[in-house]
Structures are given as C-alpha cells and as structure tokens.
JSON list of C-alpha atoms in Angstrom, two decimals:
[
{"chain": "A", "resi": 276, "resn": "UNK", "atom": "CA", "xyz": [-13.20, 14.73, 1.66]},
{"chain": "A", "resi": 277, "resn": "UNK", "atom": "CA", "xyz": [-11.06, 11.79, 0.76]},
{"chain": "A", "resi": 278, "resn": "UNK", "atom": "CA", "xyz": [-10.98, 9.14, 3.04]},
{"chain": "A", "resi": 279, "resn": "UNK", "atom": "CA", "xyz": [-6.96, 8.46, 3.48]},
{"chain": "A", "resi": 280, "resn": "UNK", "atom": "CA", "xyz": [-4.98, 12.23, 3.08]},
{"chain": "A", "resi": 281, "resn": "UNK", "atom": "CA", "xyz": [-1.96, 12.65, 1.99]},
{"chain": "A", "resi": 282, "resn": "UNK", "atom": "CA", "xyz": [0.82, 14.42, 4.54]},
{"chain": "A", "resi": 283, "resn": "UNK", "atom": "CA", "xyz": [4.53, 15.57, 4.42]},
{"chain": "A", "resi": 284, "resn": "UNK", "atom": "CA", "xyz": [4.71, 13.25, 7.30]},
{"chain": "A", "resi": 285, "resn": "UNK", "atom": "CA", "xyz": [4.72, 10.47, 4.89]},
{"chain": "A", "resi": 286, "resn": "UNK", "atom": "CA", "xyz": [7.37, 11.88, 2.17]},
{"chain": "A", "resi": 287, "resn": "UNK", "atom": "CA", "xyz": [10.60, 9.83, 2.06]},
{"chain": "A", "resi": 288, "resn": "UNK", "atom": "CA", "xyz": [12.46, 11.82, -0.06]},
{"chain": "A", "resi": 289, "resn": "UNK", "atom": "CA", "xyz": [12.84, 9.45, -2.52]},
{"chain": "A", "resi": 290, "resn": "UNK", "atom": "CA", "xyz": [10.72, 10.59, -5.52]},
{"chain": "A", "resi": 291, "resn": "UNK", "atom": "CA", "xyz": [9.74, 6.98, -6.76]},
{"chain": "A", "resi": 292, "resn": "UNK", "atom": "CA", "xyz": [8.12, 5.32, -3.69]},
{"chain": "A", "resi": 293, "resn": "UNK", "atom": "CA", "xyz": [6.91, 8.79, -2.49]},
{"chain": "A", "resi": 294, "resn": "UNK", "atom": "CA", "xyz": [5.38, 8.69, -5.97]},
{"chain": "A", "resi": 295, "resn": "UNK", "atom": "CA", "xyz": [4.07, 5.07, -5.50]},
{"chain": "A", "resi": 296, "resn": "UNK", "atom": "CA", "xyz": [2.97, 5.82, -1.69]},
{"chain": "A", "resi": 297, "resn": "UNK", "atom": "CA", "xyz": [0.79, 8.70, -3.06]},
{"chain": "A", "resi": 298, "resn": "UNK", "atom": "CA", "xyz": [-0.76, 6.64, -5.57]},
{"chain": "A", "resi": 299, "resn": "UNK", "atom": "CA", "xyz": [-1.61, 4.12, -3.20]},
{"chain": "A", "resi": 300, "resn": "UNK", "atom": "CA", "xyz": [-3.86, 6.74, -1.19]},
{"chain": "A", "resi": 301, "resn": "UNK", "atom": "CA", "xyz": [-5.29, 7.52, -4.61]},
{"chain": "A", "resi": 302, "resn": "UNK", "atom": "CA", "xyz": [-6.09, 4.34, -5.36]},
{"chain": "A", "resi": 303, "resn": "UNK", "atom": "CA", "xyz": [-7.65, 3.40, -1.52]},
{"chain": "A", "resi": 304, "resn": "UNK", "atom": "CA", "xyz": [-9.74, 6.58, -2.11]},
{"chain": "A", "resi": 305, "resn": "UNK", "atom": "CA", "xyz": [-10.84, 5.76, -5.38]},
{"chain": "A", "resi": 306, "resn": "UNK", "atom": "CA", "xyz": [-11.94, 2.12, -3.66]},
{"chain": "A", "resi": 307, "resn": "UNK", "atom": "CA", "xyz": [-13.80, 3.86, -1.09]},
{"chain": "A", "resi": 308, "resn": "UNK", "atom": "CA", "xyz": [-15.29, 6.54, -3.48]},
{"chain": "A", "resi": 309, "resn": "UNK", "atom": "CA", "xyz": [-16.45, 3.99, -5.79]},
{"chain": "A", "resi": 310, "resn": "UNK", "atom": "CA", "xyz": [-18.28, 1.57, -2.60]},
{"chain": "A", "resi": 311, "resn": "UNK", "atom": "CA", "xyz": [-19.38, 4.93, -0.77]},
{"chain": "A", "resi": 312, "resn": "UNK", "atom": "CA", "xyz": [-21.05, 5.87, -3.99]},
{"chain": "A", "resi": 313, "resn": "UNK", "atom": "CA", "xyz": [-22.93, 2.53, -4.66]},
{"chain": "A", "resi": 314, "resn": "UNK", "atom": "CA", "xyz": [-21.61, 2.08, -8.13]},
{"chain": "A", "resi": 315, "resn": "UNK", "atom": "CA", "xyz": [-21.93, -1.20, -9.22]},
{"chain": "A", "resi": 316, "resn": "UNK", "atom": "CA", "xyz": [-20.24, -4.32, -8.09]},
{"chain": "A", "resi": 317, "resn": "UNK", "atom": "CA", "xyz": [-17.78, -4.28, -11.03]},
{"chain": "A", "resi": 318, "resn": "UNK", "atom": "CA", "xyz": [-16.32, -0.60, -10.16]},
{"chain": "A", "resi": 319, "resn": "UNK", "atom": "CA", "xyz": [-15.64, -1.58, -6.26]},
{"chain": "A", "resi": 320, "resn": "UNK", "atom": "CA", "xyz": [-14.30, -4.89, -7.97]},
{"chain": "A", "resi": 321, "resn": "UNK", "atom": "CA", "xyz": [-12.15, -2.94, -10.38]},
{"chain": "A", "resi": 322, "resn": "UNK", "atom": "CA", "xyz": [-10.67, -0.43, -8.24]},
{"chain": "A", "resi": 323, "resn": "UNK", "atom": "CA", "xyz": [-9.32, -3.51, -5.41]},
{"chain": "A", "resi": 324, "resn": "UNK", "atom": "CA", "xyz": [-8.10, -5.22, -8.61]},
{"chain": "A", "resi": 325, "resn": "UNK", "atom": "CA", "xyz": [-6.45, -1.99, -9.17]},
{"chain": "A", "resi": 326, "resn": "UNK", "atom": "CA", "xyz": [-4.87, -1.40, -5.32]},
{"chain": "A", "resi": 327, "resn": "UNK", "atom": "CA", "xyz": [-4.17, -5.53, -5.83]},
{"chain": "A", "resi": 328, "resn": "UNK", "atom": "CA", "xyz": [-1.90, -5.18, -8.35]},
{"chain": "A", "resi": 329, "resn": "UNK", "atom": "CA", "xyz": [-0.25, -1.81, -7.17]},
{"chain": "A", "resi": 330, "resn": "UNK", "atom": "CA", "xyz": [0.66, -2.90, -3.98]},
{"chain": "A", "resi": 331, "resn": "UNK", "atom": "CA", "xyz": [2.44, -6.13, -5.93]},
{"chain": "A", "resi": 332, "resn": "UNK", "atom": "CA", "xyz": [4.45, -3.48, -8.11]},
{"chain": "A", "resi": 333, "resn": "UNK", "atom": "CA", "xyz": [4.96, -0.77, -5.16]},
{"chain": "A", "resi": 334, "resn": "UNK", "atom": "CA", "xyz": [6.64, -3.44, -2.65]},
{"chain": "A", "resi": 335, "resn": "UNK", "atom": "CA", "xyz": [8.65, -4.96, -5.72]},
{"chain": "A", "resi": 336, "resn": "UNK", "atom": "CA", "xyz": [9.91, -1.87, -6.59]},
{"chain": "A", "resi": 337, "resn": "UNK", "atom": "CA", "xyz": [10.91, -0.86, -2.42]},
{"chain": "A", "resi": 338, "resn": "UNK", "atom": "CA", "xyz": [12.49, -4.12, -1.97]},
{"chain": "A", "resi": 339, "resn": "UNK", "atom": "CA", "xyz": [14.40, -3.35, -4.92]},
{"chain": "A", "resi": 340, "resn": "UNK", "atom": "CA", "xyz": [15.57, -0.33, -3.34]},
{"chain": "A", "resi": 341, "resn": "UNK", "atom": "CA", "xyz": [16.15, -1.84, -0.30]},
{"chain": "A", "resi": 342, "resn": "UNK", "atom": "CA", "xyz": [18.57, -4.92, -1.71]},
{"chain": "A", "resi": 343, "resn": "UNK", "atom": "CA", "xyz": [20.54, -2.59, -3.88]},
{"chain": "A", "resi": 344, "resn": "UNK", "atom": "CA", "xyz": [21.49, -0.74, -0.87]},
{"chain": "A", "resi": 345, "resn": "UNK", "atom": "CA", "xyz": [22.26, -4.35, 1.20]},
{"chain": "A", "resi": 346, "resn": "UNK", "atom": "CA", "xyz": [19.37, -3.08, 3.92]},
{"chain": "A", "resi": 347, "resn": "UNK", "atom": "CA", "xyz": [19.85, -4.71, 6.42]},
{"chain": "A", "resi": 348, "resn": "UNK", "atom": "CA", "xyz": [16.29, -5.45, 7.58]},
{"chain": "A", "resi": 349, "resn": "UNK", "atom": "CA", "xyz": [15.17, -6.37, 4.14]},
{"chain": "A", "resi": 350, "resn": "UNK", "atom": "CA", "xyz": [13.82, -9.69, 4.90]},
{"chain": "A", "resi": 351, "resn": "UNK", "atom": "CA", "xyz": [11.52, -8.69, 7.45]},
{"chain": "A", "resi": 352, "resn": "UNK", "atom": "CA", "xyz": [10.48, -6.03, 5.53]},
{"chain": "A", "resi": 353, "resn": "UNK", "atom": "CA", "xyz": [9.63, -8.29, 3.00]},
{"chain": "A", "resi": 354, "resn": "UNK", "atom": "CA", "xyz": [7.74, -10.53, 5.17]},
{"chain": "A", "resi": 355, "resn": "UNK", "atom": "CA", "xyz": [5.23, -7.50, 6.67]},
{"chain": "A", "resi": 356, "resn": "UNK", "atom": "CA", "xyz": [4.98, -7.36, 2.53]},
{"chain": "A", "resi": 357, "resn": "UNK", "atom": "CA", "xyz": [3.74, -10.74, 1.59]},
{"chain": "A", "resi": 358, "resn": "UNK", "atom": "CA", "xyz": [1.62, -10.48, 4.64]},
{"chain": "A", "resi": 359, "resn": "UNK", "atom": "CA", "xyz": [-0.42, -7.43, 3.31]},
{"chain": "A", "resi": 360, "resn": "UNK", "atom": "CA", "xyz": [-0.21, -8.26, -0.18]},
{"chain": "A", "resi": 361, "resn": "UNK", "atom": "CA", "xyz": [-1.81, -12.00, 1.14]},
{"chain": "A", "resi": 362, "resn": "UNK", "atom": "CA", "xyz": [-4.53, -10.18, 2.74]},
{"chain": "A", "resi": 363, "resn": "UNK", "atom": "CA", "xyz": [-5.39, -8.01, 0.09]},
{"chain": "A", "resi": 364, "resn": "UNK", "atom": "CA", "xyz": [-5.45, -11.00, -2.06]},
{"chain": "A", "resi": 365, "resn": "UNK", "atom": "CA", "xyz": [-7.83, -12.92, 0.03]},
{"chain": "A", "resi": 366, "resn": "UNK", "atom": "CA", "xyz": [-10.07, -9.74, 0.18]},
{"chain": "A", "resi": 367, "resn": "UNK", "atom": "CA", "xyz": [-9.94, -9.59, -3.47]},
{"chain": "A", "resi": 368, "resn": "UNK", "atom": "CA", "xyz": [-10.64, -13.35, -4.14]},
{"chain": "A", "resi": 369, "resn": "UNK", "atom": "CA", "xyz": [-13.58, -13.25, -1.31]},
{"chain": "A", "resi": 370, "resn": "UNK", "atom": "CA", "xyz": [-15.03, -10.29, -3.07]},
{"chain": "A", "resi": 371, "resn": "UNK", "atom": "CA", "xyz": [-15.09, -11.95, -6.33]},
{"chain": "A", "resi": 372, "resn": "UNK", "atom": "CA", "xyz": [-16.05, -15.23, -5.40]},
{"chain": "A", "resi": 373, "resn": "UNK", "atom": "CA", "xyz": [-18.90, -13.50, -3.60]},
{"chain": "A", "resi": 374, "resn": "UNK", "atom": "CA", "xyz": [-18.78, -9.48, -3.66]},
{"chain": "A", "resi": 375, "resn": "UNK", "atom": "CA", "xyz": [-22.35, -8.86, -2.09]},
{"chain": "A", "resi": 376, "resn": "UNK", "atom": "CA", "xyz": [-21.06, -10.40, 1.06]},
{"chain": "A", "resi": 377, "resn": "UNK", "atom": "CA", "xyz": [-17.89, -8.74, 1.33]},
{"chain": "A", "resi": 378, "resn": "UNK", "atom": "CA", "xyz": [-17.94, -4.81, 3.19]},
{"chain": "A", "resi": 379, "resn": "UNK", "atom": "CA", "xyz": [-15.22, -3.04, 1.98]},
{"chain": "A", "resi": 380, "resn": "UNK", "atom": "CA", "xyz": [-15.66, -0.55, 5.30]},
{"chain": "A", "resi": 381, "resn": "UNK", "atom": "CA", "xyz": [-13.22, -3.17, 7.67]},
{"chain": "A", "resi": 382, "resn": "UNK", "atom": "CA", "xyz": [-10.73, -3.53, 4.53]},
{"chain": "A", "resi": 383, "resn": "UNK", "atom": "CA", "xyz": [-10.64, 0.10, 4.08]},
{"chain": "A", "resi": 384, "resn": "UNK", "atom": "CA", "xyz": [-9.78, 0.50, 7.47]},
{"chain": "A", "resi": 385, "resn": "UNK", "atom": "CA", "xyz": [-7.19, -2.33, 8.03]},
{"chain": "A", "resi": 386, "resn": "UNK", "atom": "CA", "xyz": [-5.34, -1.29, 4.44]},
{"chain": "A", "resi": 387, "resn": "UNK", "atom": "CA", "xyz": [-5.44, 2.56, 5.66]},
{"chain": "A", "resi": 388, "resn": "UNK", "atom": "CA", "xyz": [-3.91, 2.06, 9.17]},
{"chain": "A", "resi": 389, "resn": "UNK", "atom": "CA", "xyz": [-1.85, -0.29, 7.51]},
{"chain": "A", "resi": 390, "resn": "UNK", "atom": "CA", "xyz": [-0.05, 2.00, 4.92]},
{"chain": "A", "resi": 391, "resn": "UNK", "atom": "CA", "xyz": [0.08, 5.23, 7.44]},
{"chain": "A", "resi": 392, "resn": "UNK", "atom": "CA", "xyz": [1.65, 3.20, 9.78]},
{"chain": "A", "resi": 393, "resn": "UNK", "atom": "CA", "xyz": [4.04, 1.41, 7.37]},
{"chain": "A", "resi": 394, "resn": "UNK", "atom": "CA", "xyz": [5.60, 4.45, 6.27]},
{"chain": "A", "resi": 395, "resn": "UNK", "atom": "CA", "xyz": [5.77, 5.99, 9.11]},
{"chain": "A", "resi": 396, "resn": "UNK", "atom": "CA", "xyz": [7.62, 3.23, 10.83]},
{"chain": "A", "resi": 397, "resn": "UNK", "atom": "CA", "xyz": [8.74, 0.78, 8.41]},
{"chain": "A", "resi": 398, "resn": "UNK", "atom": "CA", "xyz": [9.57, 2.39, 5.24]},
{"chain": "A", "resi": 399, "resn": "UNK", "atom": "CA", "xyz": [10.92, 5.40, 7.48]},
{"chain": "A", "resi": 400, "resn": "UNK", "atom": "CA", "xyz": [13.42, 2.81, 8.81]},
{"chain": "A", "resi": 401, "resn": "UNK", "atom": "CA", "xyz": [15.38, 1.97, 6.03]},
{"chain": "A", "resi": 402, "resn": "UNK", "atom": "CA", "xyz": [15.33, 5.62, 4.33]},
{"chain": "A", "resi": 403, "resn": "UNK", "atom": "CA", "xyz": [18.28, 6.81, 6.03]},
{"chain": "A", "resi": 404, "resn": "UNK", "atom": "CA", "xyz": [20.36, 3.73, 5.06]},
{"chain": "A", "resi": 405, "resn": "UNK", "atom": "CA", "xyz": [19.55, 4.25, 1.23]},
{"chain": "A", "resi": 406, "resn": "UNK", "atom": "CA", "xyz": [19.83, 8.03, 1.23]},
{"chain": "A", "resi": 407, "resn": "UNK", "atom": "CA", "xyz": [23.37, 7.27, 3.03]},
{"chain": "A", "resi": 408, "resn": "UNK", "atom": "CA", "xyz": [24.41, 5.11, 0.28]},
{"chain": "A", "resi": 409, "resn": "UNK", "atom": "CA", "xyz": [24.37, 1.59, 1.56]},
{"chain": "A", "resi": 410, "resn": "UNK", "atom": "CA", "xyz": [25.65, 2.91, 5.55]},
{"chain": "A", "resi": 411, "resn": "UNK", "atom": "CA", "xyz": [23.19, 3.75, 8.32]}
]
C-alpha cells in the first residue's frame, strides 16, 4: 500500500501541476519505499535528492502559473513555498551531513500533511482565478 494516495480530491484541472502534484506522491512514496525497505543509505539519500529538486521545479512552475494570471495571493503563496522547500533542504543537508541520525518517519509525515493540505487549500485557492482567465 503506498504510503501518500492519490485522490480526485486533489485534481486541479490543470493537467501540468496535476501532473507535477501526482509525481510528487510518487516520489514521497518512492522515499518511504526505499527507507521502509532498508536499502542502503544512498537510495533513501537519492530519492530526497530526488523530491528536493522536484519540489524546486513543481513550485517554479505554479508560481509561474500563478503570475501570468496576476494572482492575487501570489506572494504568500510563494512564501508557504520557500518555507517547505527550506525545510526539505535542511532535511536533505542533515541527512547527508549525517544520514544514520536522521528518521525519515517525522519528514514523511510533515511533507505528506503538508502537500494534502496544500492542495487542498492553497493551490485550490488560486485555481478558479487561472481557469477564469486572470478574474476570480
């Protein structure tokens, strides 16, 4: 059973981040799989560098979105962004620096309950001002 799954509740209906939003589960799964399993330090390592530098591309690409279409929120969007992608950074640094110290159980949950709710409340907010062209 994967550990984050996927629900219509979370579709947007905009093909690229509901794209980039299912990868994300993938990719928290795979980082789960891969510590649940006991593979080596190097896999767990790999698969946060991997949800690291997807979250980076993911929130560039939303706040893309988001500025094209003058959103009105965008900057506080963008701040509950740099927050997560600073924390996920920090748990990626602390796991290299030392990665037999580091549980990836607590990150798993925070980064879970963290995207579920995101969409759900956050991205949900500004996808009726984009689908509306600009208006809310």
């Amino acid at each position: 059973m994967a550990y984050i799954e996927w629900k219509d509740d979370y579709l947007t209906g905009i093909d690229v981040i509901d794209d980039d939003h299912k990868h994300l589960f993938k990719l928290i799964n795979t980082l789960n799989d891969n510590a649940e399993i006991g593979l080596d330090i190097d896999a767990v390592g790999v698969a946060l560098n991997d949800l690291a530098q997807y979250v980076e591309r993911h929130f560039s690409r939303e706040e893309a979105f988001m500025e094209n279409f003058a959103y009105p929120d965008l900057l506080a969007h963008m701040r509950g962004h740099r927050s997560i992608a600073d924390q996920v950074r920090s748990f990626q640094t602390a796991y290299e620096e030392n990665p037999g110290t580091i549980g990836t159980d607590k990150f798993l949950e925070f980064i879970r309950d963290w995207l579920t709710s995101h969409i759900l409340k956050s991205d949900m907010a500004y996808v009726p001002y984009i689908k509306g062209g600009g208006s809310s």
